[in-house]
Short mmCIF file of N, CA and C in Angstrom, two decimals:
data_model
loop_
_atom_site.label_atom_id
_atom_site.label_comp_id
_atom_site.label_asym_id
_atom_site.label_seq_id
_atom_site.Cartn_x
_atom_site.Cartn_y
_atom_site.Cartn_z
N MET A 1098 0.82 -1.21 0.00
CA MET A 1098 0.00 0.00 0.00
C MET A 1098 0.86 1.27 0.00
N LEU A 1099 1.91 1.28 0.82
CA LEU A 1099 2.80 2.43 0.88
C LEU A 1099 3.48 2.66 -0.46
N GLN A 1100 4.02 1.61 -1.05
CA GLN A 1100 4.70 1.73 -2.34
C GLN A 1100 3.75 2.21 -3.43
N LYS A 1101 2.54 1.69 -3.43
CA LYS A 1101 1.55 2.09 -4.43
C LYS A 1101 1.23 3.57 -4.29
N THR A 1102 1.05 4.04 -3.06
CA THR A 1102 0.74 5.45 -2.84
C THR A 1102 1.92 6.33 -3.22
N LEU A 1103 3.13 5.96 -2.80
CA LEU A 1103 4.30 6.75 -3.15
C LEU A 1103 4.50 6.80 -4.67
N GLY A 1104 4.09 5.75 -5.36
CA GLY A 1104 4.24 5.70 -6.81
C GLY A 1104 3.41 6.72 -7.56
N ILE A 1105 2.34 7.23 -6.96
CA ILE A 1105 1.50 8.22 -7.63
C ILE A 1105 1.71 9.63 -7.10
N LEU A 1106 2.54 9.77 -6.08
CA LEU A 1106 2.77 11.08 -5.48
C LEU A 1106 4.06 11.70 -5.99
N GLU A 1107 4.12 13.04 -5.98
CA GLU A 1107 5.38 13.72 -6.20
C GLU A 1107 6.27 13.47 -5.00
N ASN A 1108 7.58 13.54 -5.19
CA ASN A 1108 8.47 13.31 -4.05
C ASN A 1108 8.74 14.62 -3.30
N VAL A 1109 7.64 15.25 -2.88
CA VAL A 1109 7.69 16.51 -2.14
C VAL A 1109 6.92 16.34 -0.84
N MET A 1110 7.50 16.84 0.24
CA MET A 1110 6.81 16.78 1.52
C MET A 1110 6.89 18.12 2.23
N VAL A 1111 5.96 18.32 3.14
CA VAL A 1111 5.99 19.44 4.06
C VAL A 1111 6.58 18.88 5.35
N LEU A 1112 7.76 19.35 5.70
CA LEU A 1112 8.49 18.86 6.86
C LEU A 1112 8.36 19.87 8.00
N SER A 1113 7.99 19.39 9.17
CA SER A 1113 7.92 20.25 10.35
C SER A 1113 8.90 19.72 11.39
N THR A 1114 9.63 20.66 11.99
CA THR A 1114 10.56 20.34 13.07
C THR A 1114 10.26 21.27 14.24
N VAL A 1115 10.75 20.90 15.41
CA VAL A 1115 10.46 21.67 16.62
C VAL A 1115 11.76 21.87 17.40
N SER A 1116 11.90 23.06 17.97
CA SER A 1116 13.08 23.35 18.79
C SER A 1116 12.85 22.89 20.22
N GLU A 1117 13.90 22.95 21.01
CA GLU A 1117 13.76 22.59 22.42
C GLU A 1117 12.79 23.52 23.15
N SER A 1118 12.67 24.76 22.66
CA SER A 1118 11.73 25.72 23.27
C SER A 1118 10.34 25.64 22.64
N LYS A 1119 10.10 24.61 21.83
CA LYS A 1119 8.80 24.32 21.19
C LYS A 1119 8.46 25.24 20.01
N ALA A 1120 9.44 25.95 19.47
CA ALA A 1120 9.22 26.75 18.26
C ALA A 1120 9.18 25.81 17.06
N LEU A 1121 8.20 25.99 16.20
CA LEU A 1121 8.02 25.14 15.02
C LEU A 1121 8.61 25.78 13.78
N THR A 1122 9.14 24.94 12.92
CA THR A 1122 9.60 25.35 11.60
C THR A 1122 8.98 24.39 10.60
N THR A 1123 8.42 24.93 9.54
CA THR A 1123 7.81 24.10 8.50
C THR A 1123 8.35 24.54 7.16
N SER A 1124 8.69 23.57 6.31
CA SER A 1124 9.21 23.90 4.98
C SER A 1124 8.84 22.80 4.00
N VAL A 1125 8.89 23.15 2.74
CA VAL A 1125 8.62 22.21 1.65
C VAL A 1125 9.97 21.73 1.13
N ILE A 1126 10.11 20.41 0.99
CA ILE A 1126 11.40 19.84 0.60
C ILE A 1126 11.17 18.53 -0.16
N THR A 1127 12.07 18.21 -1.08
CA THR A 1127 11.97 16.95 -1.81
C THR A 1127 12.58 15.82 -0.99
N PHE A 1128 12.16 14.60 -1.29
CA PHE A 1128 12.63 13.44 -0.54
C PHE A 1128 12.80 12.24 -1.46
N LYS A 1129 13.54 11.27 -0.96
CA LYS A 1129 13.66 9.97 -1.61
C LYS A 1129 13.44 8.90 -0.56
N GLN A 1130 12.69 7.89 -0.90
CA GLN A 1130 12.51 6.75 -0.02
C GLN A 1130 13.75 5.87 -0.13
N SER A 1131 14.17 5.30 0.99
CA SER A 1131 15.26 4.35 0.99
C SER A 1131 14.87 3.14 0.14
N ARG A 1132 15.80 2.63 -0.61
CA ARG A 1132 15.53 1.42 -1.40
C ARG A 1132 15.57 0.16 -0.55
N SER A 1133 16.18 0.26 0.64
CA SER A 1133 16.32 -0.94 1.48
C SER A 1133 15.39 -0.96 2.69
N GLU A 1134 14.86 0.19 3.09
CA GLU A 1134 13.96 0.26 4.24
C GLU A 1134 12.75 1.12 3.87
N SER A 1135 11.58 0.51 3.81
CA SER A 1135 10.40 1.23 3.33
C SER A 1135 9.98 2.37 4.26
N ASN A 1136 10.38 2.35 5.52
CA ASN A 1136 9.96 3.39 6.45
C ASN A 1136 11.04 4.45 6.67
N VAL A 1137 12.02 4.54 5.76
CA VAL A 1137 13.06 5.55 5.86
C VAL A 1137 13.02 6.44 4.63
N PHE A 1138 13.08 7.75 4.89
CA PHE A 1138 13.10 8.75 3.84
C PHE A 1138 14.33 9.63 4.03
N TYR A 1139 14.93 10.05 2.90
CA TYR A 1139 16.10 10.91 2.95
C TYR A 1139 15.77 12.26 2.31
N LEU A 1140 16.33 13.31 2.89
CA LEU A 1140 16.19 14.66 2.39
C LEU A 1140 17.58 15.27 2.39
N VAL A 1141 17.82 16.24 1.52
CA VAL A 1141 19.11 16.91 1.46
C VAL A 1141 18.86 18.41 1.61
N THR A 1142 19.67 19.05 2.46
CA THR A 1142 19.49 20.47 2.72
C THR A 1142 20.81 21.09 3.14
N ALA A 1143 20.87 22.40 3.14
CA ALA A 1143 22.05 23.11 3.63
C ALA A 1143 22.23 22.81 5.12
N GLY A 1144 23.47 22.70 5.54
CA GLY A 1144 23.75 22.33 6.92
C GLY A 1144 23.46 23.41 7.94
N ASP A 1145 23.27 24.65 7.48
CA ASP A 1145 23.07 25.75 8.42
C ASP A 1145 21.62 26.19 8.55
N THR A 1146 20.68 25.35 8.18
CA THR A 1146 19.27 25.72 8.26
C THR A 1146 18.71 25.52 9.66
N GLN A 1147 17.62 26.20 9.92
CA GLN A 1147 16.96 26.07 11.21
C GLN A 1147 16.45 24.65 11.43
N ARG A 1148 15.95 24.02 10.38
CA ARG A 1148 15.44 22.65 10.54
C ARG A 1148 16.55 21.70 10.96
N VAL A 1149 17.75 21.89 10.44
CA VAL A 1149 18.88 21.04 10.83
C VAL A 1149 19.22 21.26 12.30
N ALA A 1150 19.28 22.51 12.73
CA ALA A 1150 19.57 22.81 14.14
C ALA A 1150 18.51 22.20 15.06
N GLN A 1151 17.25 22.28 14.65
CA GLN A 1151 16.18 21.73 15.47
C GLN A 1151 16.25 20.20 15.53
N ILE A 1152 16.55 19.56 14.43
CA ILE A 1152 16.68 18.10 14.43
C ILE A 1152 17.86 17.68 15.29
N ARG A 1153 18.96 18.39 15.19
CA ARG A 1153 20.11 18.06 16.05
C ARG A 1153 19.72 18.16 17.52
N ALA A 1154 18.90 19.15 17.87
CA ALA A 1154 18.53 19.37 19.27
C ALA A 1154 17.48 18.39 19.79
N THR A 1155 16.51 18.03 18.94
CA THR A 1155 15.38 17.24 19.44
C THR A 1155 15.26 15.85 18.82
N GLY A 1156 15.77 15.65 17.62
CA GLY A 1156 15.63 14.36 16.95
C GLY A 1156 14.21 14.05 16.52
N ARG A 1157 13.38 15.10 16.42
CA ARG A 1157 11.97 14.89 16.09
C ARG A 1157 11.58 15.64 14.82
N ALA A 1158 10.58 15.08 14.12
CA ALA A 1158 10.03 15.73 12.93
C ALA A 1158 8.65 15.14 12.66
N ALA A 1159 7.92 15.84 11.82
CA ALA A 1159 6.63 15.36 11.31
C ALA A 1159 6.57 15.78 9.84
N PHE A 1160 5.76 15.07 9.07
CA PHE A 1160 5.65 15.43 7.66
C PHE A 1160 4.29 15.05 7.10
N THR A 1161 3.99 15.65 5.98
CA THR A 1161 2.90 15.21 5.13
C THR A 1161 3.36 15.40 3.69
N THR A 1162 2.97 14.50 2.82
CA THR A 1162 3.30 14.65 1.41
C THR A 1162 2.28 15.57 0.75
N TRP A 1163 2.61 16.03 -0.44
CA TRP A 1163 1.61 16.68 -1.28
C TRP A 1163 0.53 15.65 -1.55
N TYR A 1164 -0.68 16.08 -1.78
CA TYR A 1164 -1.71 15.10 -2.10
C TYR A 1164 -1.88 14.97 -3.60
N GLN A 1165 -2.31 13.79 -4.00
CA GLN A 1165 -2.56 13.52 -5.41
C GLN A 1165 -3.89 14.19 -5.77
N ALA A 1166 -3.90 15.01 -6.81
CA ALA A 1166 -5.04 15.88 -7.12
C ALA A 1166 -6.35 15.12 -7.34
N LYS A 1167 -6.31 14.00 -8.01
CA LYS A 1167 -7.55 13.30 -8.35
C LYS A 1167 -8.14 12.54 -7.17
N THR A 1168 -7.29 11.83 -6.42
CA THR A 1168 -7.79 10.97 -5.34
C THR A 1168 -7.60 11.58 -3.95
N GLY A 1169 -6.75 12.59 -3.86
CA GLY A 1169 -6.46 13.18 -2.55
C GLY A 1169 -5.53 12.33 -1.71
N GLN A 1170 -4.93 11.31 -2.29
CA GLN A 1170 -4.04 10.45 -1.51
C GLN A 1170 -2.83 11.23 -1.03
N ARG A 1171 -2.46 10.97 0.22
CA ARG A 1171 -1.26 11.55 0.80
C ARG A 1171 -0.81 10.68 1.95
N ILE A 1172 0.40 10.91 2.38
CA ILE A 1172 0.99 10.17 3.50
C ILE A 1172 1.43 11.19 4.53
N SER A 1173 1.18 10.91 5.80
CA SER A 1173 1.64 11.81 6.84
C SER A 1173 2.03 11.02 8.08
N SER A 1174 2.86 11.66 8.91
CA SER A 1174 3.28 11.05 10.16
C SER A 1174 3.79 12.10 11.14
N ASN A 1175 3.46 11.92 12.39
CA ASN A 1175 4.08 12.71 13.45
C ASN A 1175 4.85 11.80 14.41
N GLN A 1176 5.10 10.59 13.96
CA GLN A 1176 5.88 9.60 14.71
C GLN A 1176 7.16 9.30 13.94
N VAL A 1177 8.07 10.28 13.96
CA VAL A 1177 9.27 10.22 13.13
C VAL A 1177 10.50 10.52 13.98
N THR A 1178 11.52 9.69 13.86
CA THR A 1178 12.82 9.99 14.43
C THR A 1178 13.68 10.56 13.31
N ALA A 1179 14.25 11.74 13.55
CA ALA A 1179 15.04 12.42 12.54
C ALA A 1179 16.49 12.52 12.99
N THR A 1180 17.40 12.25 12.07
CA THR A 1180 18.83 12.40 12.36
C THR A 1180 19.51 13.13 11.22
N ILE A 1181 20.62 13.77 11.56
CA ILE A 1181 21.42 14.49 10.57
C ILE A 1181 22.66 13.67 10.25
N ILE A 1182 22.93 13.51 8.96
CA ILE A 1182 24.11 12.79 8.50
C ILE A 1182 25.00 13.80 7.81
N ASP A 1183 26.22 13.95 8.32
CA ASP A 1183 27.16 14.91 7.74
C ASP A 1183 28.58 14.40 7.86
N ASP A 1184 29.53 15.22 7.47
CA ASP A 1184 30.96 14.94 7.57
C ASP A 1184 31.31 13.58 6.98
N ARG A 1185 32.03 12.77 7.74
CA ARG A 1185 32.50 11.48 7.22
C ARG A 1185 31.37 10.51 6.94
N GLU A 1186 30.29 10.59 7.68
CA GLU A 1186 29.17 9.68 7.47
C GLU A 1186 28.43 9.96 6.16
N LEU A 1187 28.51 11.19 5.68
CA LEU A 1187 27.77 11.57 4.48
C LEU A 1187 28.17 10.73 3.28
N GLN A 1188 29.46 10.65 2.99
CA GLN A 1188 29.90 9.89 1.82
C GLN A 1188 29.59 8.41 1.97
N HIS A 1189 29.76 7.87 3.17
CA HIS A 1189 29.41 6.47 3.42
C HIS A 1189 27.93 6.22 3.14
N THR A 1190 27.08 7.14 3.59
CA THR A 1190 25.63 7.01 3.37
C THR A 1190 25.30 7.11 1.89
N LEU A 1191 25.96 8.04 1.17
CA LEU A 1191 25.73 8.15 -0.27
C LEU A 1191 26.15 6.89 -1.00
N ASP A 1192 27.24 6.29 -0.59
CA ASP A 1192 27.71 5.04 -1.21
C ASP A 1192 26.72 3.90 -0.95
N LYS A 1193 26.19 3.86 0.26
CA LYS A 1193 25.26 2.78 0.64
C LYS A 1193 23.86 3.00 0.08
N HIS A 1194 23.48 4.27 -0.10
CA HIS A 1194 22.14 4.63 -0.59
C HIS A 1194 22.25 5.59 -1.77
N PRO A 1195 22.65 5.11 -2.95
CA PRO A 1195 22.86 5.99 -4.10
C PRO A 1195 21.59 6.72 -4.55
N GLU A 1196 20.43 6.27 -4.11
CA GLU A 1196 19.18 6.97 -4.47
C GLU A 1196 19.18 8.40 -3.96
N ILE A 1197 19.93 8.68 -2.90
CA ILE A 1197 20.00 10.04 -2.35
C ILE A 1197 20.63 11.01 -3.34
N LYS A 1198 21.53 10.52 -4.18
CA LYS A 1198 22.22 11.37 -5.16
C LYS A 1198 21.25 12.00 -6.15
N GLU A 1199 20.05 11.47 -6.25
CA GLU A 1199 19.04 12.06 -7.14
C GLU A 1199 18.50 13.39 -6.60
N LEU A 1200 18.79 13.69 -5.33
CA LEU A 1200 18.29 14.92 -4.70
C LEU A 1200 19.21 16.12 -4.86
N SER A 1201 20.48 15.89 -5.20
CA SER A 1201 21.43 17.00 -5.31
C SER A 1201 22.61 16.60 -6.17
N ASP A 1202 23.20 17.60 -6.83
CA ASP A 1202 24.41 17.37 -7.62
C ASP A 1202 25.67 17.69 -6.81
N ASP A 1203 25.51 18.49 -5.75
CA ASP A 1203 26.65 18.97 -4.98
C ASP A 1203 26.36 18.82 -3.49
N PHE A 1204 27.13 18.01 -2.81
CA PHE A 1204 26.93 17.76 -1.38
C PHE A 1204 27.96 18.49 -0.52
N SER A 1205 28.71 19.43 -1.11
CA SER A 1205 29.81 20.06 -0.37
C SER A 1205 29.35 20.86 0.84
N HIS A 1206 28.21 21.50 0.79
CA HIS A 1206 27.70 22.27 1.93
C HIS A 1206 26.35 21.74 2.38
N GLN A 1207 26.11 20.49 2.07
CA GLN A 1207 24.82 19.87 2.35
C GLN A 1207 24.94 18.83 3.46
N VAL A 1208 23.82 18.54 4.07
CA VAL A 1208 23.70 17.42 4.99
C VAL A 1208 22.52 16.57 4.52
N ILE A 1209 22.46 15.36 5.01
CA ILE A 1209 21.33 14.48 4.72
C ILE A 1209 20.49 14.40 5.98
N ILE A 1210 19.20 14.57 5.81
CA ILE A 1210 18.26 14.33 6.91
C ILE A 1210 17.67 12.94 6.68
N LYS A 1211 17.79 12.11 7.69
CA LYS A 1211 17.22 10.77 7.63
C LYS A 1211 16.00 10.73 8.52
N LEU A 1212 14.86 10.41 7.93
CA LEU A 1212 13.61 10.28 8.67
C LEU A 1212 13.27 8.81 8.80
N ARG A 1213 13.20 8.32 10.02
CA ARG A 1213 12.74 6.95 10.26
C ARG A 1213 11.32 7.04 10.80
N VAL A 1214 10.38 6.54 10.02
CA VAL A 1214 8.97 6.63 10.35
C VAL A 1214 8.56 5.41 11.18
N HIS A 1215 7.91 5.66 12.30
CA HIS A 1215 7.45 4.57 13.16
C HIS A 1215 6.00 4.21 12.87
N THR A 1216 5.18 5.22 12.62
CA THR A 1216 3.77 5.03 12.26
C THR A 1216 3.42 6.09 11.23
N LEU A 1217 2.64 5.72 10.23
CA LEU A 1217 2.17 6.71 9.26
C LEU A 1217 0.72 6.45 8.90
N ILE A 1218 0.11 7.46 8.31
CA ILE A 1218 -1.28 7.38 7.87
C ILE A 1218 -1.31 7.62 6.37
N ILE A 1219 -2.01 6.76 5.66
CA ILE A 1219 -2.28 6.95 4.24
C ILE A 1219 -3.73 7.35 4.14
N GLU A 1220 -3.98 8.54 3.60
CA GLU A 1220 -5.33 9.10 3.51
C GLU A 1220 -5.69 9.38 2.06
N SER A 1221 -6.99 9.55 1.81
CA SER A 1221 -7.47 9.98 0.50
C SER A 1221 -8.85 10.59 0.64
N PHE A 1222 -9.32 11.19 -0.45
CA PHE A 1222 -10.67 11.76 -0.47
C PHE A 1222 -11.73 10.66 -0.44
N ARG A 1223 -11.37 9.47 -0.92
CA ARG A 1223 -12.36 8.42 -1.15
C ARG A 1223 -12.35 7.30 -0.11
N ASP A 1224 -11.19 6.97 0.41
CA ASP A 1224 -11.07 5.79 1.26
C ASP A 1224 -10.86 6.16 2.72
N GLN A 1225 -11.12 5.21 3.57
CA GLN A 1225 -10.83 5.39 5.00
C GLN A 1225 -9.31 5.46 5.19
N PRO A 1226 -8.85 6.26 6.14
CA PRO A 1226 -7.40 6.32 6.41
C PRO A 1226 -6.87 4.95 6.82
N ARG A 1227 -5.66 4.68 6.42
CA ARG A 1227 -5.00 3.43 6.80
C ARG A 1227 -3.76 3.76 7.60
N VAL A 1228 -3.59 3.11 8.70
CA VAL A 1228 -2.44 3.31 9.57
C VAL A 1228 -1.46 2.17 9.35
N MET A 1229 -0.18 2.53 9.19
CA MET A 1229 0.86 1.52 9.07
C MET A 1229 1.86 1.75 10.19
N THR A 1230 2.22 0.68 10.88
CA THR A 1230 3.20 0.74 11.96
C THR A 1230 4.39 -0.13 11.57
N PHE A 1231 5.60 0.38 11.83
CA PHE A 1231 6.82 -0.33 11.46
C PHE A 1231 7.53 -0.78 12.73
N GLU A 1232 8.19 -1.91 12.63
CA GLU A 1232 8.86 -2.52 13.79
C GLU A 1232 10.08 -1.73 14.23
N ASN A 1233 10.89 -1.22 13.31
CA ASN A 1233 12.13 -0.53 13.69
C ASN A 1233 12.05 0.95 13.58
#
């Protein structure tokens, strides 16, 4: 079900992060699903952004995808562990997950945000929401 839904959606999500003082930041960003773990998504961004600082501080994030215009299908979750991959780990992660390279041509001032989803909801205009829970 997750793969089918992702197959009709653009690879764009609205990512929300929170600071230790509970300040929210929301932005639109492209993503790639991991080829080896269905509940992991990768994003690439500048290392000096507020969302990166917030993820480093709290390790938390939430997201929703754009919805598909005809059916209203979308995926969302507020049960996400977020980590920042940079420095020496960045090249190792790119080697292990080459799908991330589709998000950027230049990683010199970039970091990778790794989102591990624990529970997500698949919704649409027509069907009842479906909840998916992942073991890891």
